[in-house]
Amino acid sequence: SSLIGHELAHALGRPHSRSRSCSLEGCVEHEYGDPYDRAGCGAATQHFNAAQKEAQGWLGSPGFPAIHPVTGSGTYAIDSYEPIGRESSVRALKVATGTHDSFGREIFYYVESRAAVGAGRVLLHRASAGLDLPLSVTLVDLAPASAAFDPVLDPGQTFSDPEAGVTFRTIASSDTGSI
């Protein structure tokens, strides 16, 4: 059933949700690498990431949970991504970087809080869209100096993208949401 969900994403016009693992030797893109997304290599129980849902109209549209556009530094709370209902809740943050990819598309970071038993997981996806080109979404490796792929921004952990001029830090995370 995860294959059916993956192929449904393509039928809806959604591209693969990739990951990018980094080490001291450099970074490698993995076409199906997002284990938290059906359009990647995620299980049938996984949701599409916020960039994919926004492009489909399932987040940030009237009658659907909100995406909060972040335009400056601050502390933001987001509800867990998975529960059904609470359509008025904020389920993701969309952070404009003011930078563009090699095709000229604007780059954004999407911040999500995914529920986990007894805890939460904060994920960052880097996405670019526009100029009549397909959406490009990549799950970010938040510990590029380690040998292991680590996409979860744990409480107290900080991730910075100096090229984009953004820094993210999780203060607290639970199965109901994150700050």
N, CA and C atoms as an extended XYZ file, in Angstrom:
537
Properties=species:S:1:pos:R:3:atomname:S:1:resname:S:1:resid:I:1 pbc="F F F"
N         0.812       -1.202        0.000 N   SER     1
C         0.000        0.000        0.000 CA  SER     1
C         0.852        1.262        0.000 C   SER     1
N         2.142        1.188        0.429 N   SER     2
C         2.986        2.378        0.344 CA  SER     2
C         3.307        2.697       -1.117 C   SER     2
N         3.402        1.658       -1.964 N   LEU     3
C         3.627        1.878       -3.391 CA  LEU     3
C         2.418        2.569       -4.023 C   LEU     3
N         1.218        2.171       -3.612 N   ILE     4
C         0.002        2.795       -4.148 CA  ILE     4
C        -0.029        4.272       -3.759 C   ILE     4
N         0.279        4.588       -2.497 N   GLY     5
C         0.324        5.982       -2.051 CA  GLY     5
C         1.385        6.777       -2.792 C   GLY     5
N         2.531        6.152       -3.036 N   HIS     6
C         3.614        6.808       -3.767 CA  HIS     6
C         3.168        7.125       -5.197 C   HIS     6
N         2.579        6.152       -5.857 N   GLU     7
C         2.139        6.363       -7.234 CA  GLU     7
C         0.961        7.323       -7.311 C   GLU     7
N         0.111        7.359       -6.266 N   LEU     8
C        -0.966        8.337       -6.205 CA  LEU     8
C        -0.392        9.752       -6.203 C   LEU     8
N         0.715        9.937       -5.505 N   ALA     9
C         1.373       11.251       -5.493 CA  ALA     9
C         1.723       11.676       -6.914 C   ALA     9
N         2.239       10.753       -7.716 N   HIS    10
C         2.565       11.082       -9.115 CA  HIS    10
C         1.299       11.385       -9.918 C   HIS    10
N         0.227       10.627       -9.668 N   ALA    11
C        -1.033       10.878      -10.375 CA  ALA    11
C        -1.570       12.273      -10.054 C   ALA    11
N        -1.244       12.777       -8.870 N   LEU    12
C        -1.656       14.119       -8.468 CA  LEU    12
C        -0.658       15.191       -8.916 C   LEU    12
N         0.390       14.760       -9.610 N   GLY    13
C         1.372       15.712      -10.126 CA  GLY    13
C         2.509       16.007       -9.168 C   GLY    13
N         2.655       15.238       -8.110 N   ARG    14
C         3.687       15.489       -7.106 CA  ARG    14
C         4.987       14.783       -7.494 C   ARG    14
N         6.124       15.465       -7.321 N   PRO    15
C         7.427       14.840       -7.592 CA  PRO    15
C         7.887       13.996       -6.403 C   PRO    15
N         9.014       13.332       -6.549 N   HIS    16
C         9.600       12.583       -5.439 CA  HIS    16
C        10.021       13.538       -4.322 C   HIS    16
N         9.968       13.038       -3.103 N   SER    17
C        10.488       13.774       -1.945 CA  SER    17
C        11.852       13.181       -1.630 C   SER    17
N        12.869       13.959       -1.903 N   ARG    18
C        14.245       13.487       -1.794 CA  ARG    18
C        14.823       13.785       -0.412 C   ARG    18
N        16.005       13.263       -0.200 N   SER    19
C        16.801       13.638        0.970 CA  SER    19
C        18.195       13.988        0.478 C   SER    19
N        18.904       14.678        1.319 N   ARG    20
C        20.287       15.054        1.010 CA  ARG    20
C        21.115       14.744        2.236 C   ARG    20
N        21.955       13.734        2.129 N   SER    21
C        22.833       13.387        3.246 CA  SER    21
C        24.203       14.010        2.997 C   SER    21
N        24.774       14.518        4.069 N   CYS    22
C        26.059       15.212        3.961 CA  CYS    22
C        27.071       14.619        4.929 C   CYS    22
N        28.320       14.744        4.568 N   SER    23
C        29.436       14.366        5.432 CA  SER    23
C        30.549       15.375        5.175 C   SER    23
N        31.679       15.171        5.794 N   LEU    24
C        32.803       16.074        5.586 CA  LEU    24
C        33.315       16.016        4.147 C   LEU    24
N        33.005       14.917        3.436 N   GLU    25
C        33.441       14.764        2.050 CA  GLU    25
C        32.510       15.429        1.054 C   GLU    25
N        31.309       15.849        1.475 N   GLY    26
C        30.353       16.474        0.565 CA  GLY    26
C        28.956       15.942        0.775 C   GLY    26
N        28.036       16.283       -0.123 N   CYS    27
C        26.631       15.905        0.002 CA  CYS    27
C        26.187       15.068       -1.191 C   CYS    27
N        25.212       14.189       -0.938 N   VAL    28
C        24.661       13.316       -1.970 CA  VAL    28
C        23.133       13.417       -1.902 C   VAL    28
N        22.495       13.608       -3.063 N   GLU    29
C        21.029       13.631       -3.155 CA  GLU    29
C        20.535       12.194       -3.345 C   GLU    29
N        19.433       11.854       -2.663 N   HIS    30
C        18.804       10.539       -2.777 CA  HIS    30
C        17.392       10.752       -3.300 C   HIS    30
N        17.115       10.302       -4.515 N   GLU    31
C        15.862       10.601       -5.215 CA  GLU    31
C        14.618       10.207       -4.425 C   GLU    31
N        14.601        9.048       -3.795 N   TYR    32
C        13.444        8.589       -3.021 CA  TYR    32
C        13.741        8.648       -1.533 C   TYR    32
N        14.633        9.521       -1.096 N   GLY    33
C        15.251        9.424        0.214 CA  GLY    33
C        14.487        9.889        1.425 C   GLY    33
N        13.300       10.501        1.285 N   ASP    34
C        12.592       11.015        2.459 CA  ASP    34
C        11.792        9.899        3.122 C   ASP    34
N        12.253        9.382        4.274 N   PRO    35
C        11.550        8.273        4.931 CA  PRO    35
C        10.279        8.709        5.657 C   PRO    35
N        10.011       10.013        5.720 N   TYR    36
C         8.819       10.524        6.393 CA  TYR    36
C         7.733       10.939        5.401 C   TYR    36
N         7.873       10.589        4.139 N   ASP    37
C         6.968       11.064        3.104 CA  ASP    37
C         6.643        9.944        2.120 C   ASP    37
N         5.360        9.804        1.776 N   ARG    38
C         4.942        8.796        0.797 CA  ARG    38
C         5.562        9.026       -0.577 C   ARG    38
N         5.829       10.278       -0.918 N   ALA    39
C         6.429       10.560       -2.222 CA  ALA    39
C         7.937       10.306       -2.206 C   ALA    39
N         8.475        9.909       -1.053 N   GLY    40
C         9.863        9.475       -0.914 CA  GLY    40
C         9.855        7.969       -0.737 C   GLY    40
N        10.448        7.500        0.357 N   CYS    41
C        10.448        6.063        0.641 CA  CYS    41
C         9.664        5.765        1.913 C   CYS    41
N         8.772        6.686        2.313 N   GLY    42
C         7.990        6.530        3.535 CA  GLY    42
C         6.929        5.449        3.419 C   GLY    42
N         6.506        4.954        4.571 N   ALA    43
C         5.476        3.919        4.648 CA  ALA    43
C         4.116        4.505        4.286 C   ALA    43
N         3.153        3.631        4.100 N   ALA    44
C         1.800        4.047        3.724 CA  ALA    44
C         1.168        4.944        4.780 C   ALA    44
N         1.624        4.863        6.016 N   THR    45
C         1.066        5.685        7.091 CA  THR    45
C         1.662        7.087        7.130 C   THR    45
N         2.693        7.344        6.359 N   GLN    46
C         3.334        8.661        6.353 CA  GLN    46
C         2.539        9.646        5.504 C   GLN    46
N         2.588       10.904        5.897 N   HIS    47
C         1.948       11.979        5.145 CA  HIS    47
C         2.910       12.520        4.087 C   HIS    47
N         2.366       13.287        3.141 N   PHE    48
C         3.212       14.072        2.254 CA  PHE    48
C         3.755       15.243        3.067 C   PHE    48
N         4.917       15.757        2.722 N   ASN    49
C         5.487       16.877        3.475 CA  ASN    49
C         4.696       18.159        3.189 C   ASN    49
N         4.978       19.203        3.967 N   ALA    50
C         4.200       20.435        3.891 CA  ALA    50
C         4.296       21.106        2.522 C   ALA    50
N         5.458       21.075        1.886 N   ALA    51
C         5.596       21.684        0.559 CA  ALA    51
C         4.722       20.958       -0.457 C   ALA    51
N         4.703       19.623       -0.386 N   GLN    52
C         3.858       18.831       -1.285 CA  GLN    52
C         2.379       19.113       -1.023 C   GLN    52
N         1.993       19.158        0.272 N   LYS    53
C         0.583       19.415        0.610 CA  LYS    53
C         0.162       20.832        0.217 C   LYS    53
N         1.047       21.806        0.397 N   GLU    54
C         0.708       23.172       -0.006 CA  GLU    54
C         0.495       23.243       -1.520 C   GLU    54
N         1.372       22.612       -2.290 N   ALA    55
C         1.251       22.619       -3.750 CA  ALA    55
C        -0.043       21.945       -4.199 C   ALA    55
N        -0.509       20.968       -3.420 N   GLN    56
C        -1.747       20.259       -3.747 CA  GLN    56
C        -2.988       21.014       -3.259 C   GLN    56
N        -2.785       22.029       -2.378 N   GLY    57
C        -3.912       22.772       -1.822 CA  GLY    57
C        -4.451       22.180       -0.541 C   GLY    57
N        -3.710       21.238        0.062 N   TRP    58
C        -4.160       20.568        1.275 CA  TRP    58
C        -3.653       21.232        2.546 C   TRP    58
N        -2.796       22.198        2.437 N   LEU    59
C        -2.348       23.030        3.556 CA  LEU    59
C        -2.339       24.471        3.066 C   LEU    59
N        -2.697       25.377        3.974 N   GLY    60
C        -2.630       26.789        3.643 CA  GLY    60
C        -3.744       27.289        2.744 C   GLY    60
N        -4.762       26.474        2.496 N   SER    61
C        -5.917       26.876        1.690 CA  SER    61
C        -7.140       26.956        2.593 C   SER    61
N        -8.175       27.724        2.217 N   PRO    62
C        -9.381       27.801        3.041 CA  PRO    62
C        -9.961       26.414        3.326 C   PRO    62
N       -10.294       26.167        4.604 N   GLY    63
C       -10.859       24.883        5.015 CA  GLY    63
C        -9.819       23.828        5.343 C   GLY    63
N        -8.545       24.163        5.207 N   PHE    64
C        -7.460       23.232        5.501 CA  PHE    64
C        -6.558       23.850        6.563 C   PHE    64
N        -5.778       23.028        7.287 N   PRO    65
C        -4.850       23.592        8.279 CA  PRO    65
C        -3.902       24.611        7.649 C   PRO    65
N        -3.427       25.522        8.484 N   ALA    66
C        -2.631       26.651        8.011 CA  ALA    66
C        -1.139       26.344        7.928 C   ALA    66
N        -0.482       27.094        7.041 N   ILE    67
C         0.970       27.212        7.013 CA  ILE    67
C         1.247       28.655        7.402 C   ILE    67
N         2.089       28.851        8.400 N   HIS    68
C         2.407       30.208        8.841 CA  HIS    68
C         3.635       30.706        8.089 C   HIS    68
N         3.500       31.790        7.317 N   PRO    69
C         4.675       32.341        6.642 CA  PRO    69
C         5.550       33.102        7.640 C   PRO    69
N         6.809       32.745        7.710 N   VAL    70
C         7.752       33.380        8.630 CA  VAL    70
C         8.557       34.407        7.849 C   VAL    70
N         8.519       35.640        8.327 N   THR    71
C         9.238       36.710        7.643 CA  THR    71
C        10.324       37.331        8.517 C   THR    71
N        10.446       36.868        9.757 N   GLY    72
C        11.473       37.397       10.646 CA  GLY    72
C        11.764       36.428       11.766 C   GLY    72
N        12.787       36.730       12.536 N   SER    73
C        13.149       35.831       13.627 CA  SER    73
C        12.080       35.881       14.714 C   SER    73
N        11.976       34.797       15.475 N   GLY    74
C        10.987       34.721       16.539 CA  GLY    74
C        10.826       33.301       17.015 C   GLY    74
N         9.905       33.123       17.945 N   THR    75
C         9.568       31.808       18.475 CA  THR    75
C         8.181       31.460       17.965 C   THR    75
N         8.044       30.289       17.364 N   TYR    76
C         6.801       29.880       16.728 CA  TYR    76
C         6.388       28.506       17.241 C   TYR    76
N         5.081       28.335       17.445 N   ALA    77
C         4.530       27.041       17.848 CA  ALA    77
C         3.758       26.449       16.675 C   ALA    77
N         3.935       25.160       16.457 N   ILE    78
C         3.176       24.459       15.421 CA  ILE    78
C         2.587       23.196       16.022 C   ILE    78
N         1.385       22.857       15.574 N   ASP    79
C         0.736       21.634       16.019 CA  ASP    79
C         1.305       20.446       15.261 C   ASP    79
N         1.168       19.289       15.869 N   SER    80
C         1.600       18.061       15.221 CA  SER    80
C         0.871       17.896       13.888 C   SER    80
N         1.543       17.353       12.935 N   TYR    81
C         1.097       17.243       11.555 CA  TYR    81
C        -0.040       16.244       11.356 C   TYR    81
N        -0.019       15.156       12.122 N   GLU    82
C        -0.863       14.020       11.803 CA  GLU    82
C        -2.323       14.075       12.233 C   GLU    82
N        -2.710       14.618       13.372 N   PRO    83
C        -4.118       14.447       13.789 CA  PRO    83
C        -5.099       15.060       12.795 C   PRO    83
N        -6.184       14.352       12.589 N   ILE    84
C        -7.264       14.855       11.739 CA  ILE    84
C        -8.050       15.871       12.552 C   ILE    84
N        -8.585       16.872       11.889 N   GLY    85
C        -9.372       17.897       12.577 CA  GLY    85
C        -8.510       19.104       12.884 C   GLY    85
N        -9.009       19.956       13.729 N   ARG    86
C        -8.329       21.191       14.108 CA  ARG    86
C        -7.845       21.941       12.868 C   ARG    86
N        -8.748       22.107       11.905 N   GLU    87
C        -8.370       22.745       10.645 CA  GLU    87
C        -7.857       24.167       10.830 C   GLU    87
N        -8.179       24.803       11.954 N   SER    88
C        -7.700       26.171       12.174 CA  SER    88
C        -6.282       26.206       12.738 C   SER    88
N        -5.702       25.051       13.013 N   SER    89
C        -4.366       25.017       13.621 CA  SER    89
C        -3.273       25.258       12.588 C   SER    89
N        -2.111       25.706       13.065 N   VAL    90
C        -0.934       25.879       12.213 CA  VAL    90
C        -0.161       24.567       12.228 C   VAL    90
N         0.017       23.966       11.063 N   ARG    91
C         0.689       22.665       10.966 CA  ARG    91
C         2.098       22.754       10.406 C   ARG    91
N         2.464       23.909        9.870 N   ALA    92
C         3.815       24.049        9.309 CA  ALA    92
C         4.188       25.526        9.250 C   ALA    92
N         5.483       25.757        9.211 N   LEU    93
C         6.029       27.094        8.993 CA  LEU    93
C         6.673       27.110        7.617 C   LEU    93
N         6.520       28.225        6.904 N   LYS    94
C         7.161       28.397        5.595 CA  LYS    94
C         8.089       29.596        5.706 C   LYS    94
N         9.387       29.334        5.568 N   VAL    95
C        10.408       30.358        5.775 CA  VAL    95
C        11.039       30.726        4.435 C   VAL    95
N        10.805       31.954        3.993 N   ALA    96
C        11.434       32.449        2.771 CA  ALA    96
C        12.905       32.753        3.067 C   ALA    96
N        13.781       32.369        2.159 N   THR    97
C        15.210       32.596        2.378 CA  THR    97
C        15.738       33.788        1.584 C   THR    97
N        15.007       34.222        0.574 N   GLY    98
C        15.499       35.294       -0.281 CA  GLY    98
C        16.573       34.823       -1.251 C   GLY    98
N        16.809       33.505       -1.304 N   THR    99
C        17.796       32.945       -2.223 CA  THR    99
C        17.073       32.141       -3.304 C   THR    99
N        17.799       31.794       -4.361 N   HIS   100
C        17.220       31.073       -5.489 CA  HIS   100
C        18.114       29.902       -5.873 C   HIS   100
N        17.492       28.857       -6.425 N   ASP   101
C        18.269       27.707       -6.881 CA  ASP   101
C        18.864       27.996       -8.260 C   ASP   101
N        19.533       27.017       -8.837 N   SER   102
C        20.229       27.217      -10.116 CA  SER   102
C        19.273       27.479      -11.282 C   SER   102
N        17.974       27.192      -11.083 N   PHE   103
C        16.969       27.462      -12.122 CA  PHE   103
C        16.287       28.812      -11.913 C   PHE   103
N        16.662       29.515      -10.840 N   GLY   104
C        16.054       30.811      -10.551 CA  GLY   104
C        14.822       30.739       -9.677 C   GLY   104
N        14.482       29.537       -9.182 N   ARG   105
C        13.306       29.382       -8.321 CA  ARG   105
C        13.641       29.811       -6.900 C   ARG   105
N        12.680       30.452       -6.225 N   GLU   106
C        12.891       30.880       -4.845 CA  GLU   106
C        12.958       29.664       -3.920 C   GLU   106
N        13.858       29.736       -2.935 N   ILE   107
C        14.050       28.638       -1.986 CA  ILE   107
C        13.356       28.976       -0.676 C   ILE   107
N        12.618       27.993       -0.154 N   PHE   108
C        11.932       28.087        1.131 CA  PHE   108
C        12.337       26.913        2.001 C   PHE   108
N        12.252       27.099        3.310 N   TYR   109
C        12.309       25.986        4.254 CA  TYR   109
C        10.911       25.796        4.815 C   TYR   109
N        10.490       24.551        4.947 N   TYR   110
C         9.234       24.197        5.597 CA  TYR   110
C         9.585       23.466        6.895 C   TYR   110
N         8.988       23.879        8.005 N   VAL   111
C         9.222       23.273        9.310 CA  VAL   111
C         7.949       22.536        9.699 C   VAL   111
N         8.078       21.257       10.058 N   GLU   112
C         6.945       20.420       10.445 CA  GLU   112
C         7.237       19.742       11.767 C   GLU   112
N         6.184       19.459       12.527 N   SER   113
C         6.293       18.660       13.740 CA  SER   113
C         5.510       17.379       13.509 C   SER   113
N         6.220       16.272       13.429 N   ARG   114
C         5.571       14.978       13.207 CA  ARG   114
C         5.405       14.259       14.540 C   ARG   114
N         4.250       13.671       14.768 N   ALA   115
C         3.977       12.944       16.006 CA  ALA   115
C         4.782       11.649       16.044 C   ALA   115
N         5.210       11.321       17.224 N   ALA   116
C         5.873       10.040       17.474 CA  ALA   116
C         5.412        9.596       18.852 C   ALA   116
N         5.431        8.312       19.109 N   VAL   117
C         4.959        7.807       20.394 CA  VAL   117
C         5.772        8.422       21.516 C   VAL   117
N         5.123        9.240       22.345 N   GLY   118
C         5.770        9.839       23.504 CA  GLY   118
C         6.695       11.007       23.194 C   GLY   118
N         6.823       11.373       21.931 N   ALA   119
C         7.744       12.454       21.566 CA  ALA   119
C         7.291       13.073       20.253 C   ALA   119
N         8.006       14.080       19.822 N   GLY   120
C         7.741       14.688       18.528 CA  GLY   120
C         9.017       14.730       17.718 C   GLY   120
N         8.848       14.931       16.435 N   ARG   121
C        10.001       15.035       15.543 CA  ARG   121
C         9.836       16.287       14.696 C   ARG   121
N        10.798       17.194       14.782 N   VAL   122
C        10.776       18.387       13.950 CA  VAL   122
C        11.628       18.105       12.714 C   VAL   122
N        11.027       18.296       11.540 N   LEU   123
C        11.698       18.053       10.265 CA  LEU   123
C        11.788       19.347        9.482 C   LEU   123
N        12.880       19.511        8.747 N   LEU   124
C        13.046       20.650        7.841 CA  LEU   124
C        13.132       20.121        6.414 C   LEU   124
N        12.306       20.693        5.551 N   HIS   125
C        12.373       20.406        4.122 CA  HIS   125
C        12.770       21.690        3.407 C   HIS   125
N        13.684       21.557        2.486 N   ARG   126
C        14.104       22.690        1.652 CA  ARG   126
C        13.407       22.518        0.319 C   ARG   126
N        12.685       23.546       -0.120 N   ALA   127
C        11.895       23.428       -1.340 CA  ALA   127
C        12.093       24.645       -2.224 C   ALA   127
N        11.965       24.418       -3.512 N   SER   128
C        11.983       25.518       -4.469 CA  SER   128
C        10.883       25.266       -5.487 C   SER   128
N        10.251       26.348       -5.898 N   ALA   129
C         9.156       26.237       -6.861 CA  ALA   129
C         9.055       27.532       -7.639 C   ALA   129
N         8.349       27.463       -8.746 N   GLY   130
C         8.111       28.655       -9.547 CA  GLY   130
C         8.687       28.531      -10.933 C   GLY   130
N         8.502       29.576      -11.711 N   LEU   131
C         9.017       29.659      -13.076 CA  LEU   131
C         8.555       28.501      -13.940 C   LEU   131
N         7.345       27.996      -13.684 N   ASP   132
C         6.760       26.893      -14.453 CA  ASP   132
C         7.620       25.635      -14.443 C   ASP   132
N         8.417       25.467      -13.388 N   LEU   133
C         9.201       24.252      -13.209 CA  LEU   133
C         8.593       23.455      -12.063 C   LEU   133
N         8.784       22.138      -12.051 N   PRO   134
C         8.201       21.332      -10.986 CA  PRO   134
C         8.774       21.694       -9.610 C   PRO   134
N         7.969       21.431       -8.599 N   LEU   135
C         8.397       21.589       -7.216 CA  LEU   135
C         9.588       20.678       -6.951 C   LEU   135
N        10.542       21.164       -6.209 N   SER   136
C        11.698       20.371       -5.790 CA  SER   136
C        11.732       20.393       -4.269 C   SER   136
N        11.672       19.213       -3.620 N   VAL   137
C        11.618       19.125       -2.158 CA  VAL   137
C        12.672       18.148       -1.667 C   VAL   137
N        13.452       18.584       -0.671 N   THR   138
C        14.515       17.751       -0.116 CA  THR   138
C        14.481       17.811        1.404 C   THR   138
N        14.454       16.641        2.059 N   LEU   139
C        14.583       16.549        3.507 CA  LEU   139
C        16.035       16.843        3.866 C   LEU   139
N        16.235       17.735        4.834 N   VAL   140
C        17.573       18.241        5.155 CA  VAL   140
C        18.270       17.357        6.184 C   VAL   140
N        19.553       17.071        5.951 N   ASP   141
C        20.422       16.400        6.924 CA  ASP   141
C        20.867       17.464        7.918 C   ASP   141
N        20.411       17.344        9.154 N   LEU   142
C        20.644       18.387       10.152 CA  LEU   142
C        21.946       18.233       10.924 C   LEU   142
N        22.676       17.174       10.656 N   ALA   143
C        23.982       16.967       11.297 CA  ALA   143
C        24.986       16.572       10.214 C   ALA   143
N        25.312       17.501        9.315 N   PRO   144
C        26.152       17.139        8.173 CA  PRO   144
C        27.562       16.683        8.538 C   PRO   144
N        28.030       16.993        9.736 N   ALA   145
C        29.378       16.567       10.125 CA  ALA   145
C        29.413       15.112       10.570 C   ALA   145
N        28.243       14.495       10.833 N   SER   146
C        28.222       13.095       11.265 CA  SER   146
C        28.087       12.188       10.053 C   SER   146
N        28.445       10.935       10.232 N   ALA   147
C        28.367        9.966        9.141 CA  ALA   147
C        26.934        9.504        8.900 C   ALA   147
N        26.071        9.600        9.917 N   ALA   148
C        24.691        9.137        9.799 CA  ALA   148
C        23.781       10.251        9.293 C   ALA   148
N        22.774        9.878        8.521 N   PHE   149
C        21.760       10.827        8.063 CA  PHE   149
C        20.849       11.146        9.244 C   PHE   149
N        20.744       12.419        9.615 N   ASP   150
C        19.963       12.823       10.791 CA  ASP   150
C        19.014       13.958       10.413 C   ASP   150
N        17.749       13.616       10.060 N   PRO   151
C        16.811       14.650        9.632 CA  PRO   151
C        15.959       15.245       10.753 C   PRO   151
N        16.134       14.802       12.002 N   VAL   152
C        15.286       15.270       13.105 CA  VAL   152
C        16.011       16.364       13.888 C   VAL   152
N        15.339       17.526       14.043 N   LEU   153
C        15.883       18.641       14.820 CA  LEU   153
C        15.396       18.475       16.259 C   LEU   153
N        16.222       17.861       17.080 N   ASP   154
C        15.858       17.549       18.463 CA  ASP   154
C        15.813       18.810       19.323 C   ASP   154
N        15.051       18.787       20.448 N   PRO   155
C        15.037       19.942       21.351 CA  PRO   155
C        16.450       20.330       21.776 C   PRO   155
N        16.750       21.623       21.679 N   GLY   156
C        18.071       22.145       22.010 CA  GLY   156
C        19.032       22.160       20.843 C   GLY   156
N        18.726       21.429       19.783 N   GLN   157
C        19.601       21.362       18.609 CA  GLN   157
C        19.354       22.567       17.707 C   GLN   157
N        20.404       23.056       17.063 N   THR   158
C        20.330       24.181       16.140 CA  THR   158
C        20.854       23.753       14.786 C   THR   158
N        20.201       24.234       13.732 N   PHE   159
C        20.670       24.018       12.365 CA  PHE   159
C        20.729       25.373       11.679 C   PHE   159
N        21.839       25.662       11.006 N   SER   160
C        21.999       26.921       10.281 CA  SER   160
C        22.342       26.651        8.826 C   SER   160
N        21.780       27.464        7.958 N   ASP   161
C        22.134       27.472        6.545 CA  ASP   161
C        22.705       28.858        6.277 C   ASP   161
N        24.033       29.009        6.366 N   PRO   162
C        24.627       30.338        6.214 CA  PRO   162
C        24.390       30.953        4.838 C   PRO   162
N        24.309       30.130        3.811 N   GLU   163
C        24.064       30.638        2.462 CA  GLU   163
C        22.691       31.317        2.373 C   GLU   163
N        21.688       30.714        3.039 N   ALA   164
C        20.334       31.270        3.026 CA  ALA   164
C        20.110       32.274        4.147 C   ALA   164
N        21.023       32.323        5.127 N   GLY   165
C        20.892       33.254        6.235 CA  GLY   165
C        19.795       32.893        7.223 C   GLY   165
N        19.548       31.584        7.404 N   VAL   166
C        18.517       31.149        8.346 CA  VAL   166
C        19.098       30.195        9.380 C   VAL   166
N        18.526       30.235       10.579 N   THR   167
C        18.892       29.329       11.662 CA  THR   167
C        17.605       28.832       12.308 C   THR   167
N        17.570       27.543       12.629 N   PHE   168
C        16.416       26.923       13.262 CA  PHE   168
C        16.858       26.255       14.558 C   PHE   168
N        16.003       26.333       15.581 N   ARG   169
C        16.271       25.652       16.845 CA  ARG   169
C        14.953       25.172       17.409 C   ARG   169
N        14.921       23.922       17.846 N   THR   170
C        13.749       23.386       18.519 CA  THR   170
C        13.904       23.613       20.004 C   THR   170
N        12.899       24.225       20.614 N   ILE   171
C        12.916       24.456       22.072 CA  ILE   171
C        12.320       23.242       22.780 C   ILE   171
N        11.164       22.794       22.309 N   ALA   172
C        10.487       21.628       22.899 CA  ALA   172
C         9.686       20.948       21.810 C   ALA   172
N         9.481       19.653       21.972 N   SER   173
C         8.704       18.893       21.002 CA  SER   173
C         7.990       17.744       21.706 C   SER   173
N         6.730       17.523       21.344 N   SER   174
C         5.959       16.401       21.894 CA  SER   174
C         5.100       15.824       20.783 C   SER   174
N         4.303       14.810       21.116 N   ASP   175
C         3.455       14.221       20.087 CA  ASP   175
C         2.285       15.130       19.696 C   ASP   175
N         2.103       16.268       20.379 N   THR   176
C         1.027       17.202       20.020 CA  THR   176
C         1.516       18.441       19.277 C   THR   176
N         2.820       18.689       19.289 N   GLY   177
C         3.353       19.848       18.587 CA  GLY   177
C         4.747       20.221       19.058 C   GLY   177
N         5.256       21.310       18.508 N   SER   178
C         6.636       21.725       18.801 CA  SER   178
C         6.742       23.248       18.837 C   SER   178
N         7.777       23.702       19.537 N   ILE   179
C         8.117       25.129       19.613 CA  ILE   179
C         9.565       25.280       19.172 C   ILE   179
